[in-house]
mmCIF file of C-alpha atoms and ligand atoms in Angstrom:
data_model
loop_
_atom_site.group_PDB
_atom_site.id
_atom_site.type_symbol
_atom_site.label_atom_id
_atom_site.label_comp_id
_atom_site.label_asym_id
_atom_site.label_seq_id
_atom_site.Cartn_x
_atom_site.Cartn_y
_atom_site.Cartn_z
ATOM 1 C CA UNK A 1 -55.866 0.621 46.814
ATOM 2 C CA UNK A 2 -55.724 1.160 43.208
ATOM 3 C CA UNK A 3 -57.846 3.503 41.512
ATOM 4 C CA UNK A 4 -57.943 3.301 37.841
ATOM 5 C CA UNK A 5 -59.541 6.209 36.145
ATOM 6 C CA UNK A 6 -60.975 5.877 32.446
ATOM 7 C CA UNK A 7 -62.234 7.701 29.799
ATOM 8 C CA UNK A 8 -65.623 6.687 29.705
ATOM 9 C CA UNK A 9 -68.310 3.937 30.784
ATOM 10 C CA UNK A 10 -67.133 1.692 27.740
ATOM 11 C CA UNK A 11 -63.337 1.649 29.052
ATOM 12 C CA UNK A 12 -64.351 1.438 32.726
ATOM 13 C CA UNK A 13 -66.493 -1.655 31.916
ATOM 14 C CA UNK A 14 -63.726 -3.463 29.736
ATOM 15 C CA UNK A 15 -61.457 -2.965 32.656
ATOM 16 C CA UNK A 16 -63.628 -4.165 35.179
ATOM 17 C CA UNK A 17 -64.536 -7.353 32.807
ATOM 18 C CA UNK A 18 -60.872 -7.927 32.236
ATOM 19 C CA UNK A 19 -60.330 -7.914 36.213
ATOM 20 C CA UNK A 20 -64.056 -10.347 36.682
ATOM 21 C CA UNK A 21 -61.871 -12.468 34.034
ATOM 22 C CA UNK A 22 -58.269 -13.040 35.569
ATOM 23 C CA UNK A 23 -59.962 -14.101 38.551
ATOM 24 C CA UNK A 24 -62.353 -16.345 36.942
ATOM 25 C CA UNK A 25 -58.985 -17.486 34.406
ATOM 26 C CA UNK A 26 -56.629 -17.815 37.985
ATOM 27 C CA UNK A 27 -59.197 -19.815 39.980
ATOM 28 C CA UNK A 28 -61.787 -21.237 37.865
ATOM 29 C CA UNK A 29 -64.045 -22.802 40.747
ATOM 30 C CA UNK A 30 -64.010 -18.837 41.951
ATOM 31 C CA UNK A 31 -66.478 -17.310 44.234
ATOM 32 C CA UNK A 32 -67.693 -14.010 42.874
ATOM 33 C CA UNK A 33 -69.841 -11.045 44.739
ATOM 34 C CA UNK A 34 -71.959 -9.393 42.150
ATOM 35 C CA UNK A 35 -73.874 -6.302 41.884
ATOM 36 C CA UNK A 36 -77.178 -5.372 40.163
ATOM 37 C CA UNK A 37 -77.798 -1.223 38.789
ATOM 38 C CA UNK A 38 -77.212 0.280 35.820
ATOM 39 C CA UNK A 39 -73.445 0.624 36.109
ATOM 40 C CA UNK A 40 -72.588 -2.896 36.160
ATOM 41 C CA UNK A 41 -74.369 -3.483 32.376
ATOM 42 C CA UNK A 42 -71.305 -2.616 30.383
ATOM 43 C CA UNK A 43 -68.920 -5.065 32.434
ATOM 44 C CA UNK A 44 -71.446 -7.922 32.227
ATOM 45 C CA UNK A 45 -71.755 -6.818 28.369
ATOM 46 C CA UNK A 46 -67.998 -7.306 28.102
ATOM 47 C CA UNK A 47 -68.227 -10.916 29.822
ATOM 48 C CA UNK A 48 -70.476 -12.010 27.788
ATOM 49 C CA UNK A 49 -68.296 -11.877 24.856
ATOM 50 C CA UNK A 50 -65.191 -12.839 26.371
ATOM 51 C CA UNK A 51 -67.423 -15.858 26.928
ATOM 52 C CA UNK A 52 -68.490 -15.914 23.434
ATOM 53 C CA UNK A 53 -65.811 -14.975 21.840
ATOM 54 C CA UNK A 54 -62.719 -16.336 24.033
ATOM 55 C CA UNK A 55 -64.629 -19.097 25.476
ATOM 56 C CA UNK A 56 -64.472 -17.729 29.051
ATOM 57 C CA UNK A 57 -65.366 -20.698 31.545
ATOM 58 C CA UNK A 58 -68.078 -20.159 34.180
ATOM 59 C CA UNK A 59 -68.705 -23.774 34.484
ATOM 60 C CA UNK A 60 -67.197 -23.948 37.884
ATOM 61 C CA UNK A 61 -67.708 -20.016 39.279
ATOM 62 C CA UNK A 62 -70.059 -19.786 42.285
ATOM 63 C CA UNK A 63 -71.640 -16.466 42.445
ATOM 64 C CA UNK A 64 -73.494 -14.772 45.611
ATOM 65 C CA UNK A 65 -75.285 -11.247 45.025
ATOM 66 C CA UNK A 66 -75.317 -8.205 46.938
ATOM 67 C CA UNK A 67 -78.818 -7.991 47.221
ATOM 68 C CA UNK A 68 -82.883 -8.406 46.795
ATOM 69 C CA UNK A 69 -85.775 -6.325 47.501
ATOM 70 C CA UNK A 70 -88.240 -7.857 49.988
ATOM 71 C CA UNK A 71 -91.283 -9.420 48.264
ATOM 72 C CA UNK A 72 -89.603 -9.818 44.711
ATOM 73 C CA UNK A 73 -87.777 -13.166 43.212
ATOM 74 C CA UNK A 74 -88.295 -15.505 40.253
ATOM 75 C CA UNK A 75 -86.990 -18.952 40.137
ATOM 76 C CA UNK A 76 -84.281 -18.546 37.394
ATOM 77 C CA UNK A 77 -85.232 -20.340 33.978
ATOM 78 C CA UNK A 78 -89.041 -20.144 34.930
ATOM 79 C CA UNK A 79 -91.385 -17.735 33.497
ATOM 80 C CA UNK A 80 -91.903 -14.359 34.965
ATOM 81 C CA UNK A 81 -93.588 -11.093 34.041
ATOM 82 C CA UNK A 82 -93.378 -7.995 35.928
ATOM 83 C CA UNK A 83 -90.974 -8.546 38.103
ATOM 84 C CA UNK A 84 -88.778 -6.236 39.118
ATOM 85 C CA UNK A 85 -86.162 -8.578 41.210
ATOM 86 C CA UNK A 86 -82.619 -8.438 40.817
ATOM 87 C CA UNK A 87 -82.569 -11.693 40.349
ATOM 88 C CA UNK A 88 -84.445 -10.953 37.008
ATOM 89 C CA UNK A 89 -81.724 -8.571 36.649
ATOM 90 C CA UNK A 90 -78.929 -10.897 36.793
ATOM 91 C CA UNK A 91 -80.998 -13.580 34.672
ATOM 92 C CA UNK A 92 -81.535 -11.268 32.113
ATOM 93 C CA UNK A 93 -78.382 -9.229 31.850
ATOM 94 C CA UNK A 94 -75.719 -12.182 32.668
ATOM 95 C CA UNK A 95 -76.766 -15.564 33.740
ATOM 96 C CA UNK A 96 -78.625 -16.672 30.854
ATOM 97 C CA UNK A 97 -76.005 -15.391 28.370
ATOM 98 C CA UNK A 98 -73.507 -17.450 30.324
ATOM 99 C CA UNK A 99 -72.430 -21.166 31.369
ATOM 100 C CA UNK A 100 -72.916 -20.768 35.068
ATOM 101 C CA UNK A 101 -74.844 -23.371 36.701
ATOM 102 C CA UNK A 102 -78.327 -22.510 38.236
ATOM 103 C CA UNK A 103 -76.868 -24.373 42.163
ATOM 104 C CA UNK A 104 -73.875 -22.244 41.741
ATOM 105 C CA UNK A 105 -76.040 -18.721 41.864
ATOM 106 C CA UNK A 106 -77.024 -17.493 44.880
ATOM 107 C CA UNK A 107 -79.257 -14.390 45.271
ATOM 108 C CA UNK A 108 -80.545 -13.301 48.350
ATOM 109 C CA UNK A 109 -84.992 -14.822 48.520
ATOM 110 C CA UNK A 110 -86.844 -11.706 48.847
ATOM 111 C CA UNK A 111 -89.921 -14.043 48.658
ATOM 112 C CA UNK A 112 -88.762 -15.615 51.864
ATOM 113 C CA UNK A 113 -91.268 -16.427 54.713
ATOM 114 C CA UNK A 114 -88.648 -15.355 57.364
ATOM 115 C CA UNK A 115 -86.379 -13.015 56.271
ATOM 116 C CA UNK A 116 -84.182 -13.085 59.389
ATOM 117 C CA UNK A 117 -83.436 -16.529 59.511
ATOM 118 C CA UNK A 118 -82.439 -16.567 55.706
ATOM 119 C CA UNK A 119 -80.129 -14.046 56.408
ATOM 120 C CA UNK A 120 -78.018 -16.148 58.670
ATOM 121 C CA UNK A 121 -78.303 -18.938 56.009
ATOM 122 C CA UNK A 122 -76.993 -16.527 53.774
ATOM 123 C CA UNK A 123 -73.774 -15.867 55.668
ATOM 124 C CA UNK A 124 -73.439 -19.520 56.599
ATOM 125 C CA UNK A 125 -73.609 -20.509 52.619
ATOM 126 C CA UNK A 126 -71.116 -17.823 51.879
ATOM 127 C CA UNK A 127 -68.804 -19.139 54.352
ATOM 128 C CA UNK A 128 -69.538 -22.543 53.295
ATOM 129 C CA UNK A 129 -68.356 -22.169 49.549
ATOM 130 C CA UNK A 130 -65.321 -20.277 51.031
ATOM 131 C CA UNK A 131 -65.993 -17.041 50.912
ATOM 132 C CA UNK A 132 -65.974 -13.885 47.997
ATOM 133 C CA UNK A 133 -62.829 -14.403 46.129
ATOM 134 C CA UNK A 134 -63.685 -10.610 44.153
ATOM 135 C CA UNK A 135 -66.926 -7.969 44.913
ATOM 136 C CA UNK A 136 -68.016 -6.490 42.469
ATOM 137 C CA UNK A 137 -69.355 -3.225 44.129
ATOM 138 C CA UNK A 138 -71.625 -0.398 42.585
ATOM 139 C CA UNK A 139 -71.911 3.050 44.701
ATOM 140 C CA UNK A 140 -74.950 4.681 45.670
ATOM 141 C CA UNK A 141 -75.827 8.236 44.804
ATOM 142 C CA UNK A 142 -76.090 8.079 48.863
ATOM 143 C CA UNK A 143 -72.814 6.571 49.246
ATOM 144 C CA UNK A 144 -74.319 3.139 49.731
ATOM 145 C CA UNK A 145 -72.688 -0.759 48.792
ATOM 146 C CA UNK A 146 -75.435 -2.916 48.314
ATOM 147 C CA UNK A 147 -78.384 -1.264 50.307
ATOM 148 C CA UNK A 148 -76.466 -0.119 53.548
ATOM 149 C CA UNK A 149 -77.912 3.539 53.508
ATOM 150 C CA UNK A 150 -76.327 6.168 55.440
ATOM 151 C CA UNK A 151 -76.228 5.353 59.420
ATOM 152 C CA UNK A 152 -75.748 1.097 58.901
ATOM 153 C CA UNK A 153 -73.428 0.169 60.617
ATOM 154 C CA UNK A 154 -69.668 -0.321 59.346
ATOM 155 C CA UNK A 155 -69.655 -3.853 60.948
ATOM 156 C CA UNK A 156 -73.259 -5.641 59.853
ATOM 157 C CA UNK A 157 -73.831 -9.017 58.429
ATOM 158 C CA UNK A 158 -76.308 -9.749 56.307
ATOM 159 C CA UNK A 159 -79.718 -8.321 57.192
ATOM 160 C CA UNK A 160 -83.336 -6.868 56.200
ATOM 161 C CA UNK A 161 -83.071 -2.901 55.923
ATOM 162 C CA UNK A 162 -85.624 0.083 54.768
ATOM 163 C CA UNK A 163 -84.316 1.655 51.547
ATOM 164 C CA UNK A 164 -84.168 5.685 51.913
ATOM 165 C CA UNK A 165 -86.386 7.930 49.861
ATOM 166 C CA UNK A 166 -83.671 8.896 47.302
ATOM 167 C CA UNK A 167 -82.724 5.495 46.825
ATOM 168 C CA UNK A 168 -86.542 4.428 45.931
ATOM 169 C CA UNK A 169 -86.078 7.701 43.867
ATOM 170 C CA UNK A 170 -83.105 6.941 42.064
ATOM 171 C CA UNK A 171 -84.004 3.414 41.304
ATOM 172 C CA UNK A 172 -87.900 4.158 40.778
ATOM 173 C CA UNK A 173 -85.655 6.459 37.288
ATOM 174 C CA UNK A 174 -84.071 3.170 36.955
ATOM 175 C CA UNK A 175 -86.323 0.814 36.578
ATOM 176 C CA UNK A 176 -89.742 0.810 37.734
ATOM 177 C CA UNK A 177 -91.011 3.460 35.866
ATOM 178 C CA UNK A 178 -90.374 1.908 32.698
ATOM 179 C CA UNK A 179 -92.022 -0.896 33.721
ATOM 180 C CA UNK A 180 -94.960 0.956 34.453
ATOM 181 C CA UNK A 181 -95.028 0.294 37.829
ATOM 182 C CA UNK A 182 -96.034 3.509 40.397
ATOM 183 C CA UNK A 183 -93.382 5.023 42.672
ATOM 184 C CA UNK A 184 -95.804 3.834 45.747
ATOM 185 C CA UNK A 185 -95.876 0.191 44.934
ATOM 186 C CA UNK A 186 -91.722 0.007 45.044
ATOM 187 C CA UNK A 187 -90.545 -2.418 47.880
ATOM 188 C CA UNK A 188 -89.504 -0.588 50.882
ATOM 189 C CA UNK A 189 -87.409 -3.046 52.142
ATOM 190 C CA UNK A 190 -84.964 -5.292 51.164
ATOM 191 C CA UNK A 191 -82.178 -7.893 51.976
ATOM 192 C CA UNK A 192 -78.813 -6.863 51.673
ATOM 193 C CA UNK A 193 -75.407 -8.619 52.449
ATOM 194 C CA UNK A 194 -73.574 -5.775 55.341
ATOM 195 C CA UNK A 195 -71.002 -3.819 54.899
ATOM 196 C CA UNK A 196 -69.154 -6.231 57.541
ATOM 197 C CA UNK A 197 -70.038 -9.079 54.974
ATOM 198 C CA UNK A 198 -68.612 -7.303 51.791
ATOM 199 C CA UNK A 199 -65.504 -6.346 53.608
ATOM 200 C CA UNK A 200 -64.557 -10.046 54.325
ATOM 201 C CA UNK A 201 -64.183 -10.872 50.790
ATOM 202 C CA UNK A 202 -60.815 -11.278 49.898
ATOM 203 C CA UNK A 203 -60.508 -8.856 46.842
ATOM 204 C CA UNK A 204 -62.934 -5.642 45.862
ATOM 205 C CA UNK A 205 -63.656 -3.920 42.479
ATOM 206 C CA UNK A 206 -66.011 -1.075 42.707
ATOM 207 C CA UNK A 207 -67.137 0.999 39.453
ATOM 208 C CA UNK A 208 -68.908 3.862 39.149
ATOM 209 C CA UNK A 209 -69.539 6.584 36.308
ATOM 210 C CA UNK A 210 -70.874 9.938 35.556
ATOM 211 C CA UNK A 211 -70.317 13.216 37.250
ATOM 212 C CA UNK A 212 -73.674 12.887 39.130
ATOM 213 C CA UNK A 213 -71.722 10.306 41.547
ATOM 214 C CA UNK A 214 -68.189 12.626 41.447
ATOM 215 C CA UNK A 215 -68.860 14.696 44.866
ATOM 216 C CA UNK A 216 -69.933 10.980 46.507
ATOM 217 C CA UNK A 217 -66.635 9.299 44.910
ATOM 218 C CA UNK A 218 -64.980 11.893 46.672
ATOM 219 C CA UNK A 219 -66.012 11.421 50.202
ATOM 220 C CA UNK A 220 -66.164 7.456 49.865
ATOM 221 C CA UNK A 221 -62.636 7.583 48.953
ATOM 222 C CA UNK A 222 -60.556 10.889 49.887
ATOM 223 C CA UNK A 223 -63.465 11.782 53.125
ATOM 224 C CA UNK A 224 -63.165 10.369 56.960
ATOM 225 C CA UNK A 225 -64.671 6.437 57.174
ATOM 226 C CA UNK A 226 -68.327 6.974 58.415
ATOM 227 C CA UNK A 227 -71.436 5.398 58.555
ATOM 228 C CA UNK A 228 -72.680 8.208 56.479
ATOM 229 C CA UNK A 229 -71.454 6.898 53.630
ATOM 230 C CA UNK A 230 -71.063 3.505 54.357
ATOM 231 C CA UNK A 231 -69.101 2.982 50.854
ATOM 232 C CA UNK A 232 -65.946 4.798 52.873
ATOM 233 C CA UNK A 233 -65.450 1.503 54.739
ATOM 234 C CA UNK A 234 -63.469 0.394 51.227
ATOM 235 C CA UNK A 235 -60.760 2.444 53.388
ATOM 236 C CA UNK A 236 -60.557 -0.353 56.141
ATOM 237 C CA UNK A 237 -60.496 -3.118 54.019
ATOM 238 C CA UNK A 238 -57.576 -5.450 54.265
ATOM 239 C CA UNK A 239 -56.939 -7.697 50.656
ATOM 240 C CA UNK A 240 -56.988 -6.041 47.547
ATOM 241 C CA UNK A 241 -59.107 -2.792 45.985
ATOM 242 C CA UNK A 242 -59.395 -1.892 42.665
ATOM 243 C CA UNK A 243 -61.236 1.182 41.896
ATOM 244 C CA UNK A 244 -62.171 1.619 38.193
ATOM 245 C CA UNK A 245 -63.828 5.156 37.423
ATOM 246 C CA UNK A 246 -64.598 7.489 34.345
ATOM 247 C CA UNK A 247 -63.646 10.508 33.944
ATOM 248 C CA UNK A 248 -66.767 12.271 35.093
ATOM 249 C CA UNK A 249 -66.894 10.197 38.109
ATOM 250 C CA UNK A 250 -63.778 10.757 39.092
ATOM 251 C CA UNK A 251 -63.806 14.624 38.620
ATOM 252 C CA UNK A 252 -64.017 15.632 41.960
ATOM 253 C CA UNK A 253 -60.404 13.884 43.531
ATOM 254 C CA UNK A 254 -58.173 15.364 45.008
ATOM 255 C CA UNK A 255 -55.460 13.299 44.200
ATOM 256 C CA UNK A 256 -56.475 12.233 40.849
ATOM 257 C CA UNK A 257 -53.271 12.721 39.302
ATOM 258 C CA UNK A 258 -51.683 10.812 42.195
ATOM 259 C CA UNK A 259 -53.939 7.859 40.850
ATOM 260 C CA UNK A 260 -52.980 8.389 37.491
ATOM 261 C CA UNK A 261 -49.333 8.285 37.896
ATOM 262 C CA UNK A 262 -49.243 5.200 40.450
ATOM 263 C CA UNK A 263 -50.873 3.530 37.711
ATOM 264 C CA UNK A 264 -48.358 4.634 34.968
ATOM 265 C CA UNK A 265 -45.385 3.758 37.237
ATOM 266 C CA UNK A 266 -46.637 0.379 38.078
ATOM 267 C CA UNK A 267 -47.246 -0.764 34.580
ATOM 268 C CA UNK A 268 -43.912 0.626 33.728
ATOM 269 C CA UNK A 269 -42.151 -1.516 36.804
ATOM 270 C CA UNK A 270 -44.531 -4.171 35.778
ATOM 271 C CA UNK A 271 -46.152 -4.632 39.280
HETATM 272 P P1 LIG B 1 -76.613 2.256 39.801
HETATM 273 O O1 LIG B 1 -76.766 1.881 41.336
HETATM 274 O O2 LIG B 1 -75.532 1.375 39.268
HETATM 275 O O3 LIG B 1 -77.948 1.939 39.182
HETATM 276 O O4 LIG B 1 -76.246 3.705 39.734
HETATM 277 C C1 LIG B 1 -75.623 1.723 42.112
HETATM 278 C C2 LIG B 1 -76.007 1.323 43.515
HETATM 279 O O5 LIG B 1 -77.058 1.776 43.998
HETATM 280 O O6 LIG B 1 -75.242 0.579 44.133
#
């Protein structure tokens, strides 16, 4: 696992972008896991310009997202108003800025009719385009990828779960409220891909900033694996981990300087 620790959101986000665009520049037909939130902004910020600016090439990238809340969706391209969907999100913050193609994107329907049986799609059409090349991951205040809240099991597929109150809290701050939308109407449930699904991709990049997530950081990386935090399953995952933190965020390690220096030594070997 290696955890890269930076000095703020900017730098954490250009590093992130610059590990989204080696993948994308190694294997252009790539199949990228992306995440919604507010900490993912920056690095789809800096893809956007390398796009612009260095002409980086979705044309062939198949993407599949983390996650929807049940009862929200918009058909990409169409018109929409208040919807809160992550798959408004990703319209607005990356796809539309981007030369993706609308049958490459795949974001779980939470306007489906039967949410159980499109979950199993879901894991079939994942497996069908070959599975996640690179995750992007976000972490939870709770210690949550996607929305596997404390107590999910380490090994679950893709399913319909009830969010927790402090999620619906934290992303109520987020981004309901300034949408004008009251706490009460928030989706309670969503779809989200399991932690057994996220772990089967073949390379993970998790980000996270600001000292309000340092004590969770912590336990997801340095604590005992436990559905508690179902985040700490990163420490059972077999390809490759990249862990790109700020400073704040990464505050509370233990081995921080550990992290620090394995980086310094491997860019001095050149590994
Ligand atoms: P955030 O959410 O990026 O908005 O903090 C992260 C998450 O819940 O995964």
């Amino acid at each position: 696992m290696d955890i890269l620790i930076r000095e703020n959101y900017e730098q954490m986000s250009k590093s992130a972008a610059e590990i989204i665009a080696s993948c994308v520049r190694s294997k252009p037909n790539c199949v990228l896991g992306l995440a919604t939130g507010g900490t993912p902004i920056g690095t789809y910020q800096e893809l956007i310009r390398m796009h612009r600016e260095d002409g980086l090439d979705f044309s062939q990238v198949k993407t599949f997202n983390l996650d929807e809340y049940l009862g929200c969706g918009i058909e990409l391209d169409k018109p929409y108003n208040m919807d809160q969907s992550y798959a408004r999100f990703m319209y607005e913050e990356l796809f539309r800025h981007i030369n993706i193609k609308k049958e490459n994107i795949h974001i779980p329907d939470g306007k489906t009719k039967d949410p159980r049986e499109f979950c199993k799609r879901y894991e079939e059409e994942i497996k069908k385009a070959g599975g996640v090349d690179l995750q992007l991951l976000g972490l939870g205040a709770d210690g949550h990828w996607g929305f596997n809240e404390p107590g999910s099991s380490l090994g679950s597929r893709t399913s319909l779960v009830a969010l927790t109150a402090q999620t619906l809290d934290d992303n109520y701050e987020a981004f309901y409220k300034n949408a004008n939308i009251e706490r009460s109407q928030m989706p309670h449930f969503a779809i989200t891909m399991g932690i057994g699904t996220i772990l089967d991709a073949r390379s993970i990049l998790m980000i996270v900033n600001g000292s309000k997530k340092a004590d969770t950081v912590a336990k997801c990386l340095e604590g005992p694996v436990t559905s508690q935090i179902t985040s700490s399953a990163i420490q059972l995952h077999s390809g490759d981990i990249t862990v790109v933190l700020d400073e704040p965020a990464a505050s509370k390690l233990l081995h921080a300087d550990h992290y620090r220096h394995v980086e310094k030594m491997k860019l001095q070997y050149g590994l």
